[in-house]
XYZ file of C-alpha atoms in Angstrom:
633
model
C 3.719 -90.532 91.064
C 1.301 -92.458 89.475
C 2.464 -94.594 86.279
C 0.839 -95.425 83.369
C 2.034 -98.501 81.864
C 2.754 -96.896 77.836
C 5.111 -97.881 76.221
C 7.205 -94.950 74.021
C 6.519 -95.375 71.102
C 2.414 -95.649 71.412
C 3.065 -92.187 73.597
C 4.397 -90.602 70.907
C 1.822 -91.942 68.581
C -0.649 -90.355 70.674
C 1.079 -87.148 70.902
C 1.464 -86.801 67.211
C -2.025 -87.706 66.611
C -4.286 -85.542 69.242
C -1.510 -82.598 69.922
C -3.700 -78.965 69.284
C -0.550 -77.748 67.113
C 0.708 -78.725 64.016
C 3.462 -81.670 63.221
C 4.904 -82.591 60.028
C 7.520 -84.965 58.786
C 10.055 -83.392 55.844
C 12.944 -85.312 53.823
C 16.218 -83.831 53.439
C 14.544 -82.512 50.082
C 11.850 -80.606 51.742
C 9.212 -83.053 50.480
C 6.458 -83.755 53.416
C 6.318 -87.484 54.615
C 3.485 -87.257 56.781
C 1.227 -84.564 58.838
C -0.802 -84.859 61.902
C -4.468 -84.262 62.026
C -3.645 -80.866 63.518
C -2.141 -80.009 60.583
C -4.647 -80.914 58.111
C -7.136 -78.865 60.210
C -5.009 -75.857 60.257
C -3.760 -75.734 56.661
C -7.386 -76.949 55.612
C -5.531 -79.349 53.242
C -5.974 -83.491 53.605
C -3.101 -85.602 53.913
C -3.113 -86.735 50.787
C -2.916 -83.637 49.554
C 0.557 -82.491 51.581
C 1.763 -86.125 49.551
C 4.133 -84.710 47.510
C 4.278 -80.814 48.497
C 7.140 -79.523 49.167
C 8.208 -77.063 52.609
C 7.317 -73.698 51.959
C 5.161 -74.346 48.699
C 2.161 -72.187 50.757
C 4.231 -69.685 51.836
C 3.288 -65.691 51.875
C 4.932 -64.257 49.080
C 6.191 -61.114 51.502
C 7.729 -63.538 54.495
C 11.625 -65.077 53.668
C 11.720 -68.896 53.367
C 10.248 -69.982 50.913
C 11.656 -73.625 50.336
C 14.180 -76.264 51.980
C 17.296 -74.816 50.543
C 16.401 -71.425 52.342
C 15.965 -72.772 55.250
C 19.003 -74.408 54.857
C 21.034 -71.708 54.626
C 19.614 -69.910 57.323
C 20.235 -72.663 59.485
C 23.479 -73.454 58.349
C 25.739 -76.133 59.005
C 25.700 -75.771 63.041
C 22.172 -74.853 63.579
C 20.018 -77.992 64.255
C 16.736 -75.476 65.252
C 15.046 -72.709 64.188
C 12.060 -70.682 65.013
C 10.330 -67.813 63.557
C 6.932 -66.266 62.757
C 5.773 -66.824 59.112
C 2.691 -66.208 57.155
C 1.279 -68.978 55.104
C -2.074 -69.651 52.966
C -4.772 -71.774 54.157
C -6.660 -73.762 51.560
C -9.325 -71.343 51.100
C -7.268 -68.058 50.412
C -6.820 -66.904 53.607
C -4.063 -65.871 55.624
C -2.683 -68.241 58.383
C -0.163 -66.673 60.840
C 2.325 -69.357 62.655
C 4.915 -69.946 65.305
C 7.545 -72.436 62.873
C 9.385 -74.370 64.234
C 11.744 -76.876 62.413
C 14.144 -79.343 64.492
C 16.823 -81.143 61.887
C 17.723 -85.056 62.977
C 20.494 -86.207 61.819
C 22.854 -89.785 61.631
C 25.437 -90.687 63.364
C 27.475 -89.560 60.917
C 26.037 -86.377 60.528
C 24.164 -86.749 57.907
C 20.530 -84.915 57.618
C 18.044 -87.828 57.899
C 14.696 -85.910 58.410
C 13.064 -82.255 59.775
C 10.280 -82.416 62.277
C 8.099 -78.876 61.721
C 5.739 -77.568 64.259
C 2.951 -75.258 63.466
C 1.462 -73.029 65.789
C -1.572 -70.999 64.757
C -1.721 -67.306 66.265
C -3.919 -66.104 63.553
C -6.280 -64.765 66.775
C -3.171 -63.359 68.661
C -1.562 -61.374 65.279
C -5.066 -59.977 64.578
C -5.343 -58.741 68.046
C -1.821 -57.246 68.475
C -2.006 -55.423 65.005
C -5.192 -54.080 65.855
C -3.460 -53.253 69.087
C -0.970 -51.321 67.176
C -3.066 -49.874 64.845
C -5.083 -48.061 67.417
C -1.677 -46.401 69.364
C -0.657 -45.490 65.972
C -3.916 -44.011 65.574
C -4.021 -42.154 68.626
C -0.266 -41.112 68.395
C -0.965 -39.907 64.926
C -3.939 -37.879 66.422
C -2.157 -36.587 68.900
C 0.829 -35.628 66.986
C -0.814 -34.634 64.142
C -4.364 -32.680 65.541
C -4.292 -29.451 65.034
C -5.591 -28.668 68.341
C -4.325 -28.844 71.878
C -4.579 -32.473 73.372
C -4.172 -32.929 77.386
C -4.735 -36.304 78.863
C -5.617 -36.124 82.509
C -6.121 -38.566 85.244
C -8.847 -38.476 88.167
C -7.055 -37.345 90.076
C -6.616 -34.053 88.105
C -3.246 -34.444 86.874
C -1.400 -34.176 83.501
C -0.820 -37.991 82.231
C 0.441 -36.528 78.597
C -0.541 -33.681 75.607
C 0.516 -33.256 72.049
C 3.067 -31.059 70.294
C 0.099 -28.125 69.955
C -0.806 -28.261 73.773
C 2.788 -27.560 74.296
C 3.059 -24.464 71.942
C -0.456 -23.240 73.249
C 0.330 -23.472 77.076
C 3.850 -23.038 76.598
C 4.817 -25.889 79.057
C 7.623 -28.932 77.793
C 5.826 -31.798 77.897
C 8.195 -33.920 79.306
C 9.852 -31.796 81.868
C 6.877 -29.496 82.980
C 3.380 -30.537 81.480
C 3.350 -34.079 82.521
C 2.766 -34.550 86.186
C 1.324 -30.802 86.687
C -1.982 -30.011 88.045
C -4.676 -29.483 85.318
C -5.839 -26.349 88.001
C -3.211 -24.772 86.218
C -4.180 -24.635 83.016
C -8.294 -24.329 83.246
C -8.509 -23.154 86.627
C -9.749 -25.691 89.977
C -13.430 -25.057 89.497
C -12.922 -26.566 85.671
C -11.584 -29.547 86.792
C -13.678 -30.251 89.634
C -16.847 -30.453 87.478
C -15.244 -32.637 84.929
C -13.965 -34.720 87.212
C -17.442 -34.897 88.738
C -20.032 -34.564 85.899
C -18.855 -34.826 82.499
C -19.577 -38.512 82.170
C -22.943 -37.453 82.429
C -23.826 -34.080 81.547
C -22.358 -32.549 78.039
C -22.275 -29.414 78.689
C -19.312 -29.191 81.204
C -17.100 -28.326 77.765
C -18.919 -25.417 77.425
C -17.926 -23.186 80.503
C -13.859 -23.992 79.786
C -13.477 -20.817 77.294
C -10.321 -19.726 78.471
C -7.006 -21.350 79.444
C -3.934 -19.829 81.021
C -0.233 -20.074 79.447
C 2.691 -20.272 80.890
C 3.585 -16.685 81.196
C 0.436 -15.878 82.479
C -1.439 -15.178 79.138
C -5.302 -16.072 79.369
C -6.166 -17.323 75.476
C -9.270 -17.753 74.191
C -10.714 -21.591 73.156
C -12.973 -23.444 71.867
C -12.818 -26.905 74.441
C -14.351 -30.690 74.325
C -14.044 -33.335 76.707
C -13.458 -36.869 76.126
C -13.338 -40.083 78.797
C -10.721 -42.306 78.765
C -11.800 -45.977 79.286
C -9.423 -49.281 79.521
C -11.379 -52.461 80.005
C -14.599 -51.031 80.788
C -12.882 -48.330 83.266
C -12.877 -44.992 83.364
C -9.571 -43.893 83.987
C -9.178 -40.336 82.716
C -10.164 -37.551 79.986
C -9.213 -35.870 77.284
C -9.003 -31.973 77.044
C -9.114 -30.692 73.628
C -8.638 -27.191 72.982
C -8.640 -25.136 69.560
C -7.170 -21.955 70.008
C -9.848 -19.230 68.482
C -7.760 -16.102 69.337
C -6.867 -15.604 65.713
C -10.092 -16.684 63.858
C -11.473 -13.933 66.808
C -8.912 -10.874 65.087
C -10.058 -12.262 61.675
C -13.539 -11.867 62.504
C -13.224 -8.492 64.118
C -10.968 -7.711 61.295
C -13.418 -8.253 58.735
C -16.326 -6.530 60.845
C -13.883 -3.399 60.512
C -13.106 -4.112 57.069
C -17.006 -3.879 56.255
C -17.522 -1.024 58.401
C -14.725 0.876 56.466
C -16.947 0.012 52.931
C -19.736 0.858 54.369
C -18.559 4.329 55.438
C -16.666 4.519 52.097
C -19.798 3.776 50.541
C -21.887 5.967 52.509
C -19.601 8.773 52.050
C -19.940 8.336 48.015
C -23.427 8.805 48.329
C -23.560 11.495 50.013
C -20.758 13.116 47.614
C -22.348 12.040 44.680
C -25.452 13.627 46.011
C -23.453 16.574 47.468
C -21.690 17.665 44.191
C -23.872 16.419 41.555
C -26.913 18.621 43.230
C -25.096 21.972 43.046
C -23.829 21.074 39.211
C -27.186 20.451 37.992
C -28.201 23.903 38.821
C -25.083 25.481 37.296
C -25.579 23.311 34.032
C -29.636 23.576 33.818
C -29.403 27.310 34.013
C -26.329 27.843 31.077
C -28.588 25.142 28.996
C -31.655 27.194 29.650
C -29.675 30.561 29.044
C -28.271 28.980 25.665
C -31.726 28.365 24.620
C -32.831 31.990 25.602
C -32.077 35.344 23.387
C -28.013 36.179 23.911
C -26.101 38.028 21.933
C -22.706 36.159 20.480
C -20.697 37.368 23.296
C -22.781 36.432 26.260
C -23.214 33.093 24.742
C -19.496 32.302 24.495
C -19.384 33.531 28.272
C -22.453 30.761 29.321
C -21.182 28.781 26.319
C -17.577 28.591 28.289
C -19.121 28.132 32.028
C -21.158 24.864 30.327
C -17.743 23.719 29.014
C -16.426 24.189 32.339
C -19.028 22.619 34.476
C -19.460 19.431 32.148
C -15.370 19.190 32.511
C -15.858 19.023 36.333
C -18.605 16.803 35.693
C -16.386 14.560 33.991
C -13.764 14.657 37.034
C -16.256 13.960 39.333
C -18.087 10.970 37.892
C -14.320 9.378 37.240
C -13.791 9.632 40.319
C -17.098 8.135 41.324
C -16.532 5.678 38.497
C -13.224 4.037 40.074
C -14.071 4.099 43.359
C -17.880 2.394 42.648
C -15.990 -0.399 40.480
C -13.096 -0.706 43.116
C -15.800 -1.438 45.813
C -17.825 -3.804 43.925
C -20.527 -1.892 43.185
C -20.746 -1.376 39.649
C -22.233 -3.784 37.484
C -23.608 -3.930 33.883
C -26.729 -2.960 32.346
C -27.242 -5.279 29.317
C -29.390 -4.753 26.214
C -29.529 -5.258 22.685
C -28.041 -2.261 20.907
C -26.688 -0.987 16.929
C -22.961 -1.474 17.438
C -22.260 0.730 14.490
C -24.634 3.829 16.031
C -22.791 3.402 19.535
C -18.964 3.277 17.294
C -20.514 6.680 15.359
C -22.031 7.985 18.466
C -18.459 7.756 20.165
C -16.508 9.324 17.201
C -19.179 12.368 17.329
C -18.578 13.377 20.353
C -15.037 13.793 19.609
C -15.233 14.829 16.064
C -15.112 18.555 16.882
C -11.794 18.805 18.592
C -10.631 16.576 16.008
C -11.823 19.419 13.235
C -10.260 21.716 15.216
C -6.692 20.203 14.560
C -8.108 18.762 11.072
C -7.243 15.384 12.283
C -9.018 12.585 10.208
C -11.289 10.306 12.110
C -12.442 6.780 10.945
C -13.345 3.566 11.416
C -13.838 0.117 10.074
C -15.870 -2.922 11.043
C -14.755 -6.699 9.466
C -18.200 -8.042 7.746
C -18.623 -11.134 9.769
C -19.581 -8.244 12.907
C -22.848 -8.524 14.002
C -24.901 -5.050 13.769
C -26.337 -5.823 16.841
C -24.851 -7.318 20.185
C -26.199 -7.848 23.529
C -23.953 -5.532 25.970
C -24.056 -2.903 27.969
C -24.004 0.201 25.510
C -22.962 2.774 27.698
C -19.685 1.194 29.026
C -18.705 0.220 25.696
C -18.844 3.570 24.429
C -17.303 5.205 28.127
C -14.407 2.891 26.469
C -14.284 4.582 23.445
C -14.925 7.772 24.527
C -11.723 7.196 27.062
C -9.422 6.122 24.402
C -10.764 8.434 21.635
C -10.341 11.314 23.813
C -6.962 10.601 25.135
C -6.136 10.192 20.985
C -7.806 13.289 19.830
C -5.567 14.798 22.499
C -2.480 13.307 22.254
C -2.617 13.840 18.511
C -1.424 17.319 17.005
C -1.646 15.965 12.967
C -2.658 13.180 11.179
C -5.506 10.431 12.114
C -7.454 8.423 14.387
C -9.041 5.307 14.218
C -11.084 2.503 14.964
C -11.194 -0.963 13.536
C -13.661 -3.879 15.002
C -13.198 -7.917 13.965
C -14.535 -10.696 15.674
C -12.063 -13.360 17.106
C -13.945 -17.244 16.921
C -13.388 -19.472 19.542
C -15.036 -21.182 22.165
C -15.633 -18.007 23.551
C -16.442 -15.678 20.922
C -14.723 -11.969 21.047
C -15.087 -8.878 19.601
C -11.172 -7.078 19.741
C -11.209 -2.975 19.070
C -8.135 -1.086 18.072
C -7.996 2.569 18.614
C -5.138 3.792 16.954
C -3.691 7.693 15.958
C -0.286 9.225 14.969
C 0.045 10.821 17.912
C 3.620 11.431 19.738
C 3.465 8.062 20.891
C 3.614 6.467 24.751
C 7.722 5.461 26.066
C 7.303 1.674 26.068
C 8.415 1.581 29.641
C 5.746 3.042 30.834
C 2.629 0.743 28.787
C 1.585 -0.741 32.041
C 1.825 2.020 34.125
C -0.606 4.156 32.079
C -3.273 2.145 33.393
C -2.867 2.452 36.944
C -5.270 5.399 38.937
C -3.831 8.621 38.345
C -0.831 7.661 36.163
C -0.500 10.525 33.345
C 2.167 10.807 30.469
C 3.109 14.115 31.247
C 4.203 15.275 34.918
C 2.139 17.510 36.984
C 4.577 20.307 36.950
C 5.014 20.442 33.081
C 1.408 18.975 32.472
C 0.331 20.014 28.849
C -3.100 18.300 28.788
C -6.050 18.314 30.876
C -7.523 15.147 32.942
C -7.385 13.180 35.989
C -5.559 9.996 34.718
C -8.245 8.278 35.415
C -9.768 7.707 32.484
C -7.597 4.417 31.410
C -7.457 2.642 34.606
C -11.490 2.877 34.440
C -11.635 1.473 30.842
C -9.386 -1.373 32.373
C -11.714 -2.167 34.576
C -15.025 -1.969 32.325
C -13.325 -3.880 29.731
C -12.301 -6.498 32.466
C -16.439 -6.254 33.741
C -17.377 -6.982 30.063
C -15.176 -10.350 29.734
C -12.145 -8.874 28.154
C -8.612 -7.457 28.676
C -6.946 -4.042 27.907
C -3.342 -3.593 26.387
C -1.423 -0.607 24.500
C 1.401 -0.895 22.143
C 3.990 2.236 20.939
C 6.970 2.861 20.329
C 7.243 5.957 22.088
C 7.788 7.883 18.970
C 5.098 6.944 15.839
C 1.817 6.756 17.398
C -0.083 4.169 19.844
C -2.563 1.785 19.582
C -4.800 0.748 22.039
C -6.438 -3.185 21.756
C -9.176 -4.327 23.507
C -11.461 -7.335 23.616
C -15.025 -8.061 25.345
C -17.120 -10.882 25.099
C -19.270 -11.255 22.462
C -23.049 -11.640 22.444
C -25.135 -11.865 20.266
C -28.985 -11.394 21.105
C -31.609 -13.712 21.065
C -34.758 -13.345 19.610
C -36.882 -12.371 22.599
C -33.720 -9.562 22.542
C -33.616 -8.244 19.475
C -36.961 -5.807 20.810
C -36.956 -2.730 18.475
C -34.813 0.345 19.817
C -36.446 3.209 21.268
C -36.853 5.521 18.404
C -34.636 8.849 19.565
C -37.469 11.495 20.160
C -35.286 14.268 20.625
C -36.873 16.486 17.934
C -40.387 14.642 18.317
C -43.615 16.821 19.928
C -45.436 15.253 22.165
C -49.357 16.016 23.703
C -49.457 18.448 26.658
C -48.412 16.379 29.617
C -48.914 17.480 33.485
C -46.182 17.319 35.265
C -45.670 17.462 39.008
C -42.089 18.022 40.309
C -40.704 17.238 44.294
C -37.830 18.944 44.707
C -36.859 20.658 47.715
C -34.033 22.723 45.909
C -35.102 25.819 44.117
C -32.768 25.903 42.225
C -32.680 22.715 40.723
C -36.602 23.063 40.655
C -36.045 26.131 38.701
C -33.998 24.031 36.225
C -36.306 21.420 35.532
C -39.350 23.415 35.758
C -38.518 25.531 33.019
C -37.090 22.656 30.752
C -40.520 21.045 30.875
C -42.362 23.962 30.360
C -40.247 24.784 27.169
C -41.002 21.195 25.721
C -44.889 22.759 26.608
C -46.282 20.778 29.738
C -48.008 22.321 32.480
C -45.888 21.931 35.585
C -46.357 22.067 39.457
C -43.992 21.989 42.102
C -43.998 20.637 45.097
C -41.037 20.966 48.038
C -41.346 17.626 50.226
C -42.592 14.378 50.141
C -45.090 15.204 52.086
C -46.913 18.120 49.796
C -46.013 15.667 46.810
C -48.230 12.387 48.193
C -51.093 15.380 49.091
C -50.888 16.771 45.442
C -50.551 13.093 43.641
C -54.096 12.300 45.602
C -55.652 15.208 45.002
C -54.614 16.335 41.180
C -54.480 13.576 38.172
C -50.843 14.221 36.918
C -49.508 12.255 34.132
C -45.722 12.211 35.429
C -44.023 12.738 38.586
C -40.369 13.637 38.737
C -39.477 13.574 42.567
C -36.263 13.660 44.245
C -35.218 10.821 46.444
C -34.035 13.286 49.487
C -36.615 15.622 50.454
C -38.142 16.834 53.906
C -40.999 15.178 56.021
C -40.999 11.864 53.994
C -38.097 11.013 51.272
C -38.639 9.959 48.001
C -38.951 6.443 48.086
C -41.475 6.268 50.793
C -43.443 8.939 48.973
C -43.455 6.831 46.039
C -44.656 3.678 48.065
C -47.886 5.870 49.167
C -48.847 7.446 46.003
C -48.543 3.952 44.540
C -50.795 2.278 47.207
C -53.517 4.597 47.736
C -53.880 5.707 43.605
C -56.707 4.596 41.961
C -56.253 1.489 39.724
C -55.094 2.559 36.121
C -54.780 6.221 37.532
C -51.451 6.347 39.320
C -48.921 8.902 37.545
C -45.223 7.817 36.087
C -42.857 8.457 39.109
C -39.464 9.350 37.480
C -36.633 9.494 40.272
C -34.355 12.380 39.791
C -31.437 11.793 42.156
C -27.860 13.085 42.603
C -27.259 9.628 43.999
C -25.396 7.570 41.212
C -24.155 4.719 42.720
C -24.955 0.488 42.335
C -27.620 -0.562 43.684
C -29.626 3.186 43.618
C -31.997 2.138 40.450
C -32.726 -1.178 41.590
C -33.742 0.742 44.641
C -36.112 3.701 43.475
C -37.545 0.543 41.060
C -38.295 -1.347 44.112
C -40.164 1.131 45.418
C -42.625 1.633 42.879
C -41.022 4.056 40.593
C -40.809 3.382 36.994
C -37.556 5.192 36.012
C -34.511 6.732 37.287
C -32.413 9.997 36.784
C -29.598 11.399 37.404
C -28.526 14.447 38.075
C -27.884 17.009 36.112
C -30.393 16.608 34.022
C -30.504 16.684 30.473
C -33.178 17.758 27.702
C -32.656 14.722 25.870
C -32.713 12.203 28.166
C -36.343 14.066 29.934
C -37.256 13.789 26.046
C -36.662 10.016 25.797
C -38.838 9.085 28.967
C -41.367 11.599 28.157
C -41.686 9.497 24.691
C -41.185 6.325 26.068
C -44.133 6.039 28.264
C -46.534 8.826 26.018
C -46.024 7.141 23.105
C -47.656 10.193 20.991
C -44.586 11.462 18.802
C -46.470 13.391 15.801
């Protein structure tokens, strides 16, 4: 071996001045005696500034050993090294990780003379390895946590791991069964072979793998994407991810049967509606028209009583139509500005003459801060009252009914009506149950009153529509008293448009009138209404003869059914208003026995300007008639 002639102590000059780590000299006290160049460049500090620092003064505040006397006691009284990793703080803030290692020299005697410290600096290393660790926890979090199926494969085509879901989804233990097997057995040979072959390249491998196979056979439905596996620069595997759509597929179909079922429910309300509603209008028509004809007293108290009875049906039938329309979705509000106080009297009239007939006392009062007009829909507000007025008139064998009306401030301003009467009362067990479809007081063996018991559960659900809530209070004994609320609105000026005067006694200029209606009976009906109120009236019996008379005739007003032969209603509509002359086209009224959501917006669509339902009724024929005349005298 070759020597170098060195003596020690220049040797371990050297050593301490050009070694790559970090040497410092410590007294017993911890204070620092010297530091090597290494250190200075590590710590970014100059020597003069360790003069007079102590050990541990630019320690991380999270790592133990923080100063001599800690170190110390780690060490104890045996210990003449120690080594550990520790975090410390370079000169400019940042954070230095270290091997430390401290070596304790000591007399003779024993006693502590000095510490030599080494400093390491495996900033680069720590960075690496908790970036190392960061990324397995990342992809053991995925793995564990993803809520789809996760299969690692080799090129070979066989299982290397999968994830907690994989295992529920194929049904295979990872450990004892899914690792190791043949990825054939899952996704089939033909899968695998064009991974293994082209999905580096081509995308659309994932695409054919819709299906896997369980354990017990069971082929399941999936959604799949493909991932490579690389380790330095090498491809080495894939990934298999697979979401399970089998249930989001039973939702779907679920929902498709769902719609079909309101769409048949739906359909089959239209055609009821138009089904029932046709036949009525005939049967109340002609007992209107025979009221209006020469009868002696006893023959009208026989039409007078078949009215009665066919309105009451009426009544059933458009509850029933009612609940089931809102219960689909398919009633909405028709909003305009309207007298509050006429619509409260209106209500009240209609019931005022079975109230005479038990000399009940009606009335009502309205708190002054009320608006007399609101913007609301008119007609459910007073299908409210009507519902609770009735149902008090009828409950009611003596003493009163009544309304009161106040307006509740907030940020959300209210109106809240009480309908209350001295009736025999409601048990208070059954206040919520009155409200449900169908629920009546009395049973249907020992039923005293008349009704479908629908007529609350409806109001519920109007009042609910119009912003508000429902709620009746009794004590079974001393009356009841039914409270609710809607929102309050009050119109704007572009709103506040005058009311349409009520023309029902007014006399109007001759009109021509053509009628398409392919039931004669209900043409019968309507015919002679109109030709009572004076027009001159011609019929026609399908679309077809009603577009060939529009063309060829001037008529001021059209009523036309929406079902008719050779072309329906709205189509006929559509023609008349294309090919007219300008300024020359007639009013199309629709009269329809369809009632439901959606059926206005529909005939309006089409080009008509108003809409009917069936049965018809003198006043309401009136109302259009002077709406769009405009010649009351």
């Amino acid at each position: 071996m070759h020597r170098v002639n060195l003596d020690q102590n220049s040797f371990n000059g050297q050593v301490f001045q050009y070694a790559s780590f970090g040497v410092g000299l410590i007294d017993p006290k911890g204070l620092f005696l010297t530091v090597n160049p290494a250190m200075e460049r590590i710590f970014g500090y100059s020597k003069e500034e360790f003069d007079g620092q102590y050990f541990g003064c630019f320690s991380h505040p999270d790592d133990p050993i923080h100063s001599i006397d800690e170190l110390k006691t780690v060490m104890g009284e045996t210990e003449v090294e120690w080594q550990m990793e520790k975090r410390f703080f370079r000169k400019d803030g940042s954070t230095l990780w270290t091997m430390l290692s401290v070596r304790l020299f000591r007399s003779d005697e024993g006693k502590p003379l000095y510490y030599i410290v080494q400093i390491i600096d495996i900033s680069k290393q720590k960075l690496s390895e908790i970036q190392l660790q960061e990324s397995v926890e990342r992809y053991t979090s995925l793995k564990k946590y993803n809520h789809d199926a996760v299969i690692s494969f080799d090129l070979q085509g066989r299982v290397i791991n999968g994830n907690a879901v994989a295992e529920k989804l194929t049904g295979y233990c990872i450990a004892e069964e899914l690792i190791g097997m043949e990825l054939a057995n899952i996704i089939g040979q033909p899968n695998v072979d064009r991974i293994l072959a082209d999905a580096l390249h081509d995308s659309t491998i994932e695409q054919n793998i819709d299906t896997l196979v369980t354990k017990d056979g069971e082929i399941v439905e999936v959604i799949t994407s493909i991932a490579p596996i690389f380790v330095n620069n090498r491809n080495i595997g894939f990934y298999l991810i697979c979401k399970d759509i089998s249930e989001q597929k039973r939702l779907v179909l679920a929902k498709e049967m769902a719609e079909a079922t309101n769409k048949a429910k739906s359909e089959f309300l239209a055609i009821m509606s138009h089904e029932i509603r046709t036949p009525m209008n005939g049967v109340i028509g002609m007992t209107d028209l025979l009221l209006d004809s020469e009868l002696d007293e006893e023959s009208k108290t026989y039409v007078d009583i078949i009215r009665k009875s066919g309105e009451a049906l009426l009544a059933i039938i458009n509850d029933n139509l009612d609940l089931s329309k809102i219960e689909a979705g398919r009633s909405e509000l028709q909003e305009t500005t309207f007298d509050l106080r006429r619509c409260i009297k209106d209500s009240m009239s209609v019931v005022s003459a079975k109230a005479d007939e038990k000399n009940l006392e009606l009335s009502y009062a309205i708190h002054h801060d009320v608006p007399d007009y609101i913007y609301g829909d008119a007609d459910r507000l007073k299908q409210v009252l009507l519902n609770l007025l009735g149902n008090a008139v009828k409950f009611t064998p003596s003493g009163k009914v009544s309304i009161a009306v106040k307006k509740i401030k907030g940020k959300t301003p209210m109106l809240a009506f009480t309908v209350a009467d001295t009736g025999i009362g409601i048990p208070p067990e059954r206040l919520e149950d009155i409200f449900e479809p169908f629920s009546q007081i009395d049973s249907f063996m020992m039923r005293k009153h008349e009704g479908t018991g629908l007529g609350l559960s409806i109001s519920r659900r109007i009042v609910e529509l119009m912003g508000g809530e429902i709620r009746a209070e009794s004590d079974g004994a001393s009356g009841s008293a039914f409270q609710f609320t809607i929102q309050l609105h009050e119109p704007t000026a572009e709103q506040m448009a005058p009311e349409v005067a009520d023309k029902k006694d007014a006399t109007f200029e001759q009109a021509k009138i053509l009628i398409g209606e392919d039931n004669p009976i209900n043409t019968l009906v309507l015919k002679k209404m109109l030709e009572k109120m004076g027009h001159r009236v011609s019929v026609a019996s399908d679309g077809k003869e009603v577009i060939e008379a529009a063309l060829r005739e001037s008529f001021d007003f059209i009523f036309m059914d929406i079902q008719m032969p050779a072309v329906n209603g709205l189509d006929a509509a559509r023609e008349i208003k294309a090919r007219s002359a300008p300024g020359r086209c007639p009013r199309i009224v629709a009269v329809t026995a369809n009632a439901l959501k959606g059926d206005r917006e529909m005939c309006l669509a089409a080009g008509m300007d108003e809409y009917v339902s069936k049965p018809v009724k003198r006043e309401v024929i009136l109302q259009i008639l002077g709406q769009y005349m405009n010649k009351a005298v």
